[in-house]
Structures are given as C-alpha cells and as structure tokens.
C-alpha cells in the first residue's frame, strides 16, 4: 500500500476514534429557559449529558412551578391556599402533602424567628395592598386585623391532611416562603429528569445543584438595595445551596418621604423598619426564603445572632444606615464591593 494511503487511513482512524470518544464522553449541554410564573420571572438552567435531556429537565422544572402555583397562589381562587382562606371560620380544607409541608415548615420558621415570620399575615398584606396600588390602612383597620394574625388560631390535622383557620377573616399568605420551596421542588424534579446540575431562580429566590460543566460553581450577585437593578453589593459562589433575598426595594410605595414596603412586622402590622435587605444562604430554598423575610423583621442584631446559631445557614444583612453585616461563614466566601461599609465581626 502506498505510504500516502496508509497515512490517510491512520488519519481517518484517529478521527473515527475521536468521534467515538466524543460519543462516549459527550460534553454536557446547558439549556436556559425563562417564564412568568408565581408573579415573577422564573429562570431555570439545566445541565445534562445531552440536549434532549437538558430541555426535558428544564421543561419539567418549569412545569413543577406551574403546578405549585396552582396549589398556592392567592390570585387563583381554586388554589388550596385560596380555599383554606375562603373557609376561614367555617371549616377545615383538605390539602396536598406539599401544601401541608409548606405550612409546617412555615410554623417551624415562625418559632425560630420568635414570630417575626408569620404566614397568617394575609389580612394585613391585603390591607396594605402593596403588590398592587398600595394604600395606608388606618390604625383602627390594623387594630381589627391584629387578632387574625395569629398562628395559634391555625389548626392542622396532619393525619387527615386538613387545614383550618379557626377565625373568620384569617388568611394565609405564603409569599414570604413559597418561591423558595418551589425552587427546591423544581430542582428535585429536574434531577429526576436527568439534569446533572442546574439553577432554579424565581427572581431573588434561587436554588442550585451541582456545578457548571467546566467545574466552576454557580456565581450570584447580591443586589445593592439602594442602587439601580443590576448593581451588586457582592458576589458569591454556590454549590448545592440556595440563596434568597428579601428587601424593602422591590415592592414599595413612597408617601411623605416614607417608604412603605411589603415585609410587615406581625406585631405592628406595619412595614418592618430595621433593615434594607437580608440575603440568606442555606441548603434548602425553603429555609433561605422563610428566614430572609423573618430576619428582615428581626433586624441586624437579633437576625445575625439567629444566623450564627443555625447550622448551615449564612447571611448578609444591609441595615438602615447601609452598613453590611456578614455572617462568619461568608466572610471568606463573599467578594464584597470594596466601597461597601462592613460592620466589624462581633465574634
Ligand atoms: P419576595 O421573594 O417576593 O421578595 P419575600 O421573601 O421578601 O418575598 O417575602 C415578602 C412577602 O412575604 C410579602 O410580599 C408578603 O406576601 C409576605 N410577608 C410579609 N411580611 C411577612 C411576615 N412577617 N411573615 C411572613 N410573610 C410575610
Ligand atoms: Mg422570603
């Protein structure tokens, strides 16, 4: 055989082997999809061995969030939460295991935060109507609502999976925790559909699993609470963790120079006044989301003490003066903008 054809054969063989190797070890594919769900932009990033699986996992993640929205949204009259609210003072309503879990975990976070996190705030959220026009409720109106914002009047029959708001006018509002739990459940579904790694982001409530195909961790920016959207305070890498931010800058209205925002102190039923934003990093989105809202109400002193006391929970709090409090486990992980004033560690 002439030398040239042998060379040619070798080239073809090498090329064929390369193709075979590529087929055995294909590069993972990244697919990103976004949709409007739960009143916000939901983005899922799916990393899978091939394009089809990456797409399937992303679609399944979004579908899971749509399913949960139908169970929990107070804008959907047939949702389980709407049914529980409509039956307040009258009767118990059967709910799905997911809804029961969400309520149980909310009660747990209420206990951790000394009642600062309270999903019975529904009537107060309605009175302020901040997610729509926003209005200032009168003192008398808030006084009437106060006895309704009481988790002691929420009765749960775990065996029968029934939930009963025992006082007429009570209402659950899962806006402070539902998106974090939805991110957890969507991430589970994506993994069951073959995703090796991924991100589920319901605006500021984010859950990650695994790493990028190049081995890098997923990177996130913490929004600066007083600068335009996209200006960040600091940057953080996450691996198999969730991050969630509660702030006074997303939904609010201004009146006479006062900012009225959507995180209410269950004791006063007024917007909480001790922080500008709270970011929590935890294993689970449900914990990160529930705690960000509760710790926003507690404020930096009590809030940071709670973060330090909880295992596998870290956080960043921006106080009312714009100073940044960073938990001990994040001090080496968080890359803060050098301009940002940091509160010196107390421990
Ligand atoms: P988002 O992710 O939409 O910014 P947050 O996690 O910051 O939500 O929670 C704010 C929402 O939680 C409010 O819009 C309201 O529905 C609900 N909420 C307000 N105050 C409280 C509270 N003290 N405890 C529990 N939920 C609350
Ligand atoms: Mg929250």
Tab-separated table of C-alpha atoms and ligand atoms in Angstrom:
chain	number	residue	atom	x	y	z
A	1	UNK	CA	0.000	0.000	0.000
A	2	UNK	CA	1.413	3.411	-0.889
A	3	UNK	CA	2.651	5.493	2.036
A	4	UNK	CA	0.073	8.219	1.346
A	5	UNK	CA	-2.951	5.905	1.696
A	6	UNK	CA	-1.552	4.435	4.940
A	7	UNK	CA	-1.239	7.971	6.311
A	8	UNK	CA	-4.725	8.695	5.090
A	9	UNK	CA	-6.092	5.580	6.824
A	10	UNK	CA	-4.368	6.496	10.061
A	11	UNK	CA	-5.899	9.988	9.903
A	12	UNK	CA	-9.356	8.504	9.314
A	13	UNK	CA	-8.890	6.018	12.181
A	14	UNK	CA	-7.798	8.757	14.560
A	15	UNK	CA	-10.749	10.875	13.506
A	16	UNK	CA	-13.154	7.948	13.972
A	17	UNK	CA	-11.726	7.218	17.413
A	18	UNK	CA	-12.104	10.861	18.353
A	19	UNK	CA	-15.759	10.762	17.277
A	20	UNK	CA	-16.304	7.541	19.229
A	21	UNK	CA	-14.649	9.009	22.299
A	22	UNK	CA	-16.773	12.138	21.972
A	23	UNK	CA	-19.862	9.922	21.763
A	24	UNK	CA	-18.772	8.047	24.933
A	25	UNK	CA	-17.892	11.235	26.798
A	26	UNK	CA	-20.099	13.918	25.291
A	27	UNK	CA	-19.746	17.448	26.617
A	28	UNK	CA	-22.670	18.249	28.917
A	29	UNK	CA	-25.149	20.666	27.399
A	30	UNK	CA	-26.514	23.792	29.121
A	31	UNK	CA	-30.061	24.922	28.432
A	32	UNK	CA	-31.666	28.021	29.922
A	33	UNK	CA	-35.388	28.796	29.874
A	34	UNK	CA	-37.489	31.557	31.437
A	35	UNK	CA	-41.187	32.006	32.026
A	36	UNK	CA	-43.518	34.231	34.012
A	37	UNK	CA	-44.810	32.145	36.910
A	38	UNK	CA	-45.832	32.894	40.516
A	39	UNK	CA	-45.997	36.568	39.569
A	40	UNK	CA	-42.317	36.763	38.675
A	41	UNK	CA	-39.698	35.798	36.104
A	42	UNK	CA	-38.674	32.198	36.664
A	43	UNK	CA	-35.427	31.063	35.030
A	44	UNK	CA	-34.131	27.536	35.006
A	45	UNK	CA	-30.666	26.489	33.901
A	46	UNK	CA	-30.281	22.826	33.165
A	47	UNK	CA	-27.012	20.945	32.652
A	48	UNK	CA	-27.434	17.435	31.226
A	49	UNK	CA	-25.450	14.892	29.204
A	50	UNK	CA	-27.340	15.749	26.014
A	51	UNK	CA	-29.567	18.449	24.582
A	52	UNK	CA	-32.757	16.441	24.775
A	53	UNK	CA	-32.346	15.638	28.464
A	54	UNK	CA	-31.329	19.216	29.270
A	55	UNK	CA	-34.506	20.504	27.581
A	56	UNK	CA	-36.694	17.877	29.193
A	57	UNK	CA	-35.329	18.669	32.680
A	58	UNK	CA	-35.758	22.432	32.175
A	59	UNK	CA	-39.346	21.984	30.940
A	60	UNK	CA	-40.141	19.654	33.860
A	61	UNK	CA	-38.733	22.186	36.347
A	62	UNK	CA	-40.927	24.966	34.957
A	63	UNK	CA	-43.932	22.645	34.881
A	64	UNK	CA	-43.415	21.824	38.563
A	65	UNK	CA	-43.505	25.523	39.437
A	66	UNK	CA	-46.697	25.943	37.428
A	67	UNK	CA	-48.237	23.010	39.341
A	68	UNK	CA	-47.271	24.538	42.704
A	69	UNK	CA	-48.598	27.948	41.653
A	70	UNK	CA	-51.998	26.280	41.137
A	71	UNK	CA	-51.818	24.949	44.710
A	72	UNK	CA	-50.563	28.077	46.463
A	73	UNK	CA	-51.430	31.257	44.594
A	74	UNK	CA	-53.862	33.565	46.341
A	75	UNK	CA	-54.638	35.030	42.888
A	76	UNK	CA	-56.111	31.680	41.800
A	77	UNK	CA	-59.464	31.185	43.606
A	78	UNK	CA	-59.322	27.384	43.268
A	79	UNK	CA	-55.814	27.052	44.781
A	80	UNK	CA	-55.570	25.145	48.055
A	81	UNK	CA	-54.403	28.255	49.911
A	82	UNK	CA	-57.335	30.278	48.496
A	83	UNK	CA	-59.747	27.529	49.559
A	84	UNK	CA	-58.294	27.423	53.090
A	85	UNK	CA	-58.631	31.232	53.278
A	86	UNK	CA	-62.179	31.249	51.896
A	87	UNK	CA	-63.202	28.675	54.524
A	88	UNK	CA	-61.730	30.671	57.448
A	89	UNK	CA	-64.018	30.498	60.487
A	90	UNK	CA	-66.124	27.807	58.840
A	91	UNK	CA	-64.347	24.567	58.062
A	92	UNK	CA	-61.147	22.603	57.539
A	93	UNK	CA	-59.938	22.060	53.977
A	94	UNK	CA	-58.036	19.005	52.693
A	95	UNK	CA	-54.640	19.873	51.214
A	96	UNK	CA	-51.824	18.130	49.335
A	97	UNK	CA	-48.667	16.901	51.111
A	98	UNK	CA	-46.688	19.798	49.542
A	99	UNK	CA	-49.061	22.400	50.963
A	100	UNK	CA	-49.057	20.733	54.376
A	101	UNK	CA	-45.244	20.652	54.339
A	102	UNK	CA	-45.089	24.307	53.354
A	103	UNK	CA	-47.359	25.247	56.262
A	104	UNK	CA	-45.484	23.008	58.719
A	105	UNK	CA	-42.117	24.442	57.722
A	106	UNK	CA	-43.558	27.965	57.970
A	107	UNK	CA	-44.631	27.250	61.534
A	108	UNK	CA	-41.134	25.998	62.301
A	109	UNK	CA	-39.586	29.201	60.920
A	110	UNK	CA	-42.115	31.261	62.890
A	111	UNK	CA	-40.815	29.525	66.033
A	112	UNK	CA	-37.160	30.156	65.064
A	113	UNK	CA	-37.822	33.855	64.458
A	114	UNK	CA	-39.959	34.455	67.578
A	115	UNK	CA	-42.993	35.051	65.402
A	116	UNK	CA	-41.317	37.586	63.104
A	117	UNK	CA	-42.085	35.236	60.230
A	118	UNK	CA	-45.818	34.610	60.218
A	119	UNK	CA	-47.805	33.245	57.270
A	120	UNK	CA	-51.036	34.391	58.950
A	121	UNK	CA	-50.203	37.974	57.842
A	122	UNK	CA	-52.652	37.597	54.946
A	123	UNK	CA	-55.261	40.166	56.148
A	124	UNK	CA	-52.517	42.766	56.753
A	125	UNK	CA	-50.941	42.101	53.332
A	126	UNK	CA	-54.391	42.677	51.804
A	127	UNK	CA	-54.923	45.887	53.792
A	128	UNK	CA	-51.655	47.400	52.542
A	129	UNK	CA	-52.187	46.078	49.004
A	130	UNK	CA	-48.534	46.804	48.230
A	131	UNK	CA	-48.164	44.378	45.349
A	132	UNK	CA	-50.861	46.389	43.526
A	133	UNK	CA	-51.558	50.113	44.173
A	134	UNK	CA	-50.541	50.311	47.807
A	135	UNK	CA	-52.503	52.203	50.466
A	136	UNK	CA	-52.135	53.325	54.076
A	137	UNK	CA	-54.552	51.408	56.306
A	138	UNK	CA	-55.918	53.323	59.307
A	139	UNK	CA	-54.952	52.456	62.890
A	140	UNK	CA	-58.480	51.162	63.530
A	141	UNK	CA	-58.301	48.924	60.495
A	142	UNK	CA	-54.995	47.419	61.635
A	143	UNK	CA	-56.308	47.008	65.204
A	144	UNK	CA	-59.214	44.945	63.859
A	145	UNK	CA	-56.851	42.761	61.855
A	146	UNK	CA	-54.395	42.108	64.706
A	147	UNK	CA	-56.263	39.168	66.346
A	148	UNK	CA	-56.395	37.485	62.938
A	149	UNK	CA	-52.610	37.421	62.505
A	150	UNK	CA	-52.206	34.580	64.964
A	151	UNK	CA	-50.743	31.173	64.202
A	152	UNK	CA	-52.342	29.800	67.387
A	153	UNK	CA	-55.663	30.034	65.556
A	154	UNK	CA	-54.395	27.837	62.706
A	155	UNK	CA	-55.387	24.205	63.253
A	156	UNK	CA	-53.757	21.362	61.364
A	157	UNK	CA	-54.909	17.762	61.255
A	158	UNK	CA	-51.806	16.024	59.912
A	159	UNK	CA	-53.390	12.596	59.751
A	160	UNK	CA	-56.324	13.743	57.644
A	161	UNK	CA	-54.170	16.442	55.969
A	162	UNK	CA	-56.648	19.192	56.719
A	163	UNK	CA	-56.029	22.853	57.474
A	164	UNK	CA	-58.448	25.099	59.356
A	165	UNK	CA	-58.226	28.824	60.001
A	166	UNK	CA	-60.470	28.980	63.042
A	167	UNK	CA	-61.285	32.724	62.952
A	168	UNK	CA	-63.345	34.318	60.196
A	169	UNK	CA	-61.248	36.834	58.253
A	170	UNK	CA	-57.941	34.986	58.757
A	171	UNK	CA	-55.832	34.393	55.640
A	172	UNK	CA	-52.583	32.624	54.906
A	173	UNK	CA	-50.024	34.382	52.723
A	174	UNK	CA	-47.138	32.209	51.592
A	175	UNK	CA	-45.465	34.998	49.591
A	176	UNK	CA	-42.530	35.028	52.020
A	177	UNK	CA	-41.605	31.341	51.613
A	178	UNK	CA	-43.424	29.688	48.690
A	179	UNK	CA	-40.960	30.672	45.977
A	180	UNK	CA	-38.045	29.205	47.931
A	181	UNK	CA	-39.863	25.903	48.403
A	182	UNK	CA	-40.933	25.887	44.747
A	183	UNK	CA	-37.252	26.264	43.785
A	184	UNK	CA	-36.356	23.205	45.920
A	185	UNK	CA	-39.105	21.049	44.464
A	186	UNK	CA	-38.360	22.142	40.880
A	187	UNK	CA	-34.661	21.332	41.367
A	188	UNK	CA	-35.621	17.825	42.599
A	189	UNK	CA	-37.808	17.288	39.541
A	190	UNK	CA	-35.034	18.470	37.206
A	191	UNK	CA	-32.626	15.957	38.734
A	192	UNK	CA	-35.187	13.175	38.347
A	193	UNK	CA	-35.385	14.136	34.656
A	194	UNK	CA	-31.657	13.699	34.163
A	195	UNK	CA	-30.161	17.118	34.957
A	196	UNK	CA	-26.642	16.760	36.385
A	197	UNK	CA	-26.543	20.334	37.598
A	198	UNK	CA	-28.741	23.371	37.467
A	199	UNK	CA	-30.221	26.545	38.841
A	200	UNK	CA	-33.825	27.414	39.574
A	201	UNK	CA	-34.332	31.149	40.082
A	202	UNK	CA	-37.668	32.720	40.961
A	203	UNK	CA	-36.335	36.265	40.784
A	204	UNK	CA	-34.350	36.540	44.063
A	205	UNK	CA	-35.115	33.035	45.353
A	206	UNK	CA	-32.500	30.708	43.918
A	207	UNK	CA	-31.654	27.032	44.317
A	208	UNK	CA	-28.575	25.401	42.789
A	209	UNK	CA	-27.407	21.817	42.450
A	210	UNK	CA	-24.093	20.550	41.135
A	211	UNK	CA	-21.549	22.602	39.191
A	212	UNK	CA	-21.127	24.028	35.707
A	213	UNK	CA	-19.709	21.566	33.124
A	214	UNK	CA	-16.324	23.336	33.329
A	215	UNK	CA	-16.183	22.586	37.059
A	216	UNK	CA	-16.978	26.121	38.174
A	217	UNK	CA	-19.561	26.806	40.846
A	218	UNK	CA	-22.622	28.905	40.035
A	219	UNK	CA	-21.977	32.584	40.814
A	220	UNK	CA	-24.520	35.101	42.120
A	221	UNK	CA	-24.579	38.798	42.776
A	222	UNK	CA	-26.381	40.303	45.763
A	223	UNK	CA	-28.387	43.309	44.593
A	224	UNK	CA	-27.475	46.652	46.177
A	225	UNK	CA	-30.681	47.752	47.963
A	226	UNK	CA	-30.316	51.443	47.063
A	227	UNK	CA	-28.832	51.322	43.564
A	228	UNK	CA	-30.426	50.534	40.228
A	229	UNK	CA	-31.244	46.949	39.299
A	230	UNK	CA	-28.100	45.017	38.454
A	231	UNK	CA	-25.708	46.962	40.704
A	232	UNK	CA	-24.419	44.449	43.188
A	233	UNK	CA	-23.046	44.633	46.725
A	234	UNK	CA	-21.044	41.492	46.411
A	235	UNK	CA	-20.577	38.202	44.667
A	236	UNK	CA	-20.927	34.665	45.956
A	237	UNK	CA	-20.302	31.158	44.622
A	238	UNK	CA	-22.790	28.453	45.496
A	239	UNK	CA	-22.724	24.681	45.324
A	240	UNK	CA	-25.762	22.607	46.281
A	241	UNK	CA	-27.066	25.644	48.140
A	242	UNK	CA	-29.930	28.075	47.953
A	243	UNK	CA	-29.838	31.840	48.287
A	244	UNK	CA	-32.723	34.191	48.864
A	245	UNK	CA	-33.015	37.937	49.343
A	246	UNK	CA	-35.777	39.951	50.990
A	247	UNK	CA	-35.623	43.688	50.519
A	248	UNK	CA	-37.578	46.899	51.000
A	249	UNK	CA	-36.747	47.987	47.432
A	250	UNK	CA	-38.705	45.517	45.295
A	251	UNK	CA	-42.275	46.298	46.211
A	252	UNK	CA	-42.996	49.581	47.930
A	253	UNK	CA	-44.611	52.977	47.606
A	254	UNK	CA	-43.423	56.320	48.940
A	255	UNK	CA	-45.682	58.726	50.811
A	256	UNK	CA	-44.482	61.907	52.550
A	257	UNK	CA	-40.915	60.682	52.171
A	258	UNK	CA	-41.649	57.390	53.945
A	259	UNK	CA	-41.079	54.061	52.247
A	260	UNK	CA	-43.938	51.594	52.725
A	261	UNK	CA	-42.794	48.156	51.603
A	262	UNK	CA	-44.112	44.609	51.532
A	263	UNK	CA	-42.425	42.974	54.547
A	264	UNK	CA	-44.650	43.524	57.548
A	265	UNK	CA	-43.795	43.244	61.215
A	266	UNK	CA	-46.511	40.894	62.570
A	267	UNK	CA	-46.517	42.776	65.894
A	268	UNK	CA	-47.249	46.222	64.466
A	269	UNK	CA	-48.638	45.124	61.063
A	270	UNK	CA	-46.560	47.986	59.640
A	271	UNK	CA	-43.614	47.604	57.248
A	272	UNK	CA	-40.586	46.332	59.186
A	273	UNK	CA	-38.119	49.143	59.891
A	274	UNK	CA	-34.792	47.594	60.910
A	275	UNK	CA	-33.187	46.615	57.585
A	276	UNK	CA	-32.928	47.349	53.867
A	277	UNK	CA	-32.180	43.836	52.709
A	278	UNK	CA	-31.456	40.372	54.029
A	279	UNK	CA	-29.780	37.631	51.996
A	280	UNK	CA	-29.744	34.102	53.364
A	281	UNK	CA	-27.685	31.160	52.115
A	282	UNK	CA	-28.899	27.726	53.198
A	283	UNK	CA	-29.048	24.159	51.937
A	284	UNK	CA	-32.738	24.476	51.120
A	285	UNK	CA	-34.601	27.267	49.381
A	286	UNK	CA	-37.498	26.938	51.804
A	287	UNK	CA	-35.181	27.812	54.699
A	288	UNK	CA	-33.430	30.633	52.805
A	289	UNK	CA	-36.712	32.235	51.726
A	290	UNK	CA	-38.577	31.847	55.035
A	291	UNK	CA	-35.618	33.121	57.020
A	292	UNK	CA	-34.881	36.142	54.787
A	293	UNK	CA	-38.359	37.523	55.481
A	294	UNK	CA	-38.329	36.687	59.223
A	295	UNK	CA	-34.794	38.011	59.729
A	296	UNK	CA	-35.658	41.197	57.850
A	297	UNK	CA	-38.287	41.786	60.545
A	298	UNK	CA	-35.899	40.846	63.405
A	299	UNK	CA	-33.269	43.308	62.161
A	300	UNK	CA	-29.463	43.007	62.108
A	301	UNK	CA	-28.674	42.376	65.786
A	302	UNK	CA	-31.161	39.616	66.512
A	303	UNK	CA	-31.121	38.420	62.917
A	304	UNK	CA	-27.354	37.900	62.773
A	305	UNK	CA	-27.411	36.159	66.164
A	306	UNK	CA	-30.005	33.736	64.777
A	307	UNK	CA	-27.987	33.130	61.583
A	308	UNK	CA	-24.906	32.313	63.675
A	309	UNK	CA	-26.915	29.954	65.880
A	310	UNK	CA	-28.350	27.940	62.984
A	311	UNK	CA	-26.235	25.208	61.361
A	312	UNK	CA	-25.626	25.552	57.603
A	313	UNK	CA	-27.238	28.977	57.469
A	314	UNK	CA	-25.290	32.075	56.454
A	315	UNK	CA	-26.390	35.591	55.686
A	316	UNK	CA	-25.747	39.178	54.689
A	317	UNK	CA	-27.809	41.985	56.193
A	318	UNK	CA	-27.856	45.582	54.991
A	319	UNK	CA	-29.040	47.741	57.885
A	320	UNK	CA	-30.960	51.013	57.699
A	321	UNK	CA	-27.710	53.000	57.509
A	322	UNK	CA	-26.478	50.975	54.569
A	323	UNK	CA	-23.890	49.086	56.613
A	324	UNK	CA	-23.339	45.451	55.728
A	325	UNK	CA	-23.365	42.632	58.292
A	326	UNK	CA	-21.748	39.415	57.088
A	327	UNK	CA	-22.069	36.083	58.925
A	328	UNK	CA	-18.879	34.289	59.967
A	329	UNK	CA	-19.175	31.512	57.369
A	330	UNK	CA	-19.416	34.000	54.491
A	331	UNK	CA	-16.535	36.311	55.397
A	332	UNK	CA	-14.053	34.452	53.247
A	333	UNK	CA	-16.593	33.441	50.596
A	334	UNK	CA	-18.303	36.723	49.839
A	335	UNK	CA	-16.480	39.095	47.489
A	336	UNK	CA	-17.793	42.450	48.604
A	337	UNK	CA	-17.541	45.644	46.607
A	338	UNK	CA	-14.610	47.453	48.376
A	339	UNK	CA	-16.738	50.643	48.693
A	340	UNK	CA	-19.258	48.889	50.935
A	341	UNK	CA	-19.084	49.754	54.666
A	342	UNK	CA	-18.887	46.475	56.594
A	343	UNK	CA	-19.891	46.077	60.228
A	344	UNK	CA	-16.942	44.512	62.053
A	345	UNK	CA	-17.474	40.983	63.242
A	346	UNK	CA	-18.587	40.682	66.842
A	347	UNK	CA	-17.402	37.097	67.138
B	1	LIG	P1	-40.146	38.152	47.600
B	1	LIG	O1	-39.282	36.948	47.365
B	1	LIG	O2	-41.405	38.211	46.812
B	1	LIG	O3	-39.401	39.437	47.635
B	1	LIG	P2	-40.000	37.901	50.433
B	1	LIG	O4	-39.381	36.602	50.728
B	1	LIG	O5	-39.224	39.129	50.600
B	1	LIG	O6	-40.718	37.893	49.035
B	1	LIG	O7	-41.317	37.996	51.328
B	1	LIG	C1	-42.215	39.087	51.211
B	1	LIG	C2	-43.639	38.594	51.123
B	1	LIG	O8	-43.931	37.793	52.275
B	1	LIG	C3	-44.664	39.703	51.145
B	1	LIG	O9	-44.987	40.154	49.856
B	1	LIG	C4	-45.854	39.051	51.834
B	1	LIG	O10	-46.585	38.293	50.900
B	1	LIG	C5	-45.205	38.092	52.803
B	1	LIG	N1	-44.932	38.653	54.132
B	1	LIG	C6	-44.830	39.961	54.507
B	1	LIG	N2	-44.487	40.069	55.802
B	1	LIG	C7	-44.360	38.792	56.275
B	1	LIG	C8	-44.026	38.239	57.544
B	1	LIG	N3	-43.732	38.996	58.585
B	1	LIG	N4	-44.006	36.877	57.649
B	1	LIG	C9	-44.308	36.089	56.593
B	1	LIG	N5	-44.619	36.560	55.381
B	1	LIG	C10	-44.655	37.881	55.211
B	2	LIG	MG1	-38.759	35.230	51.963
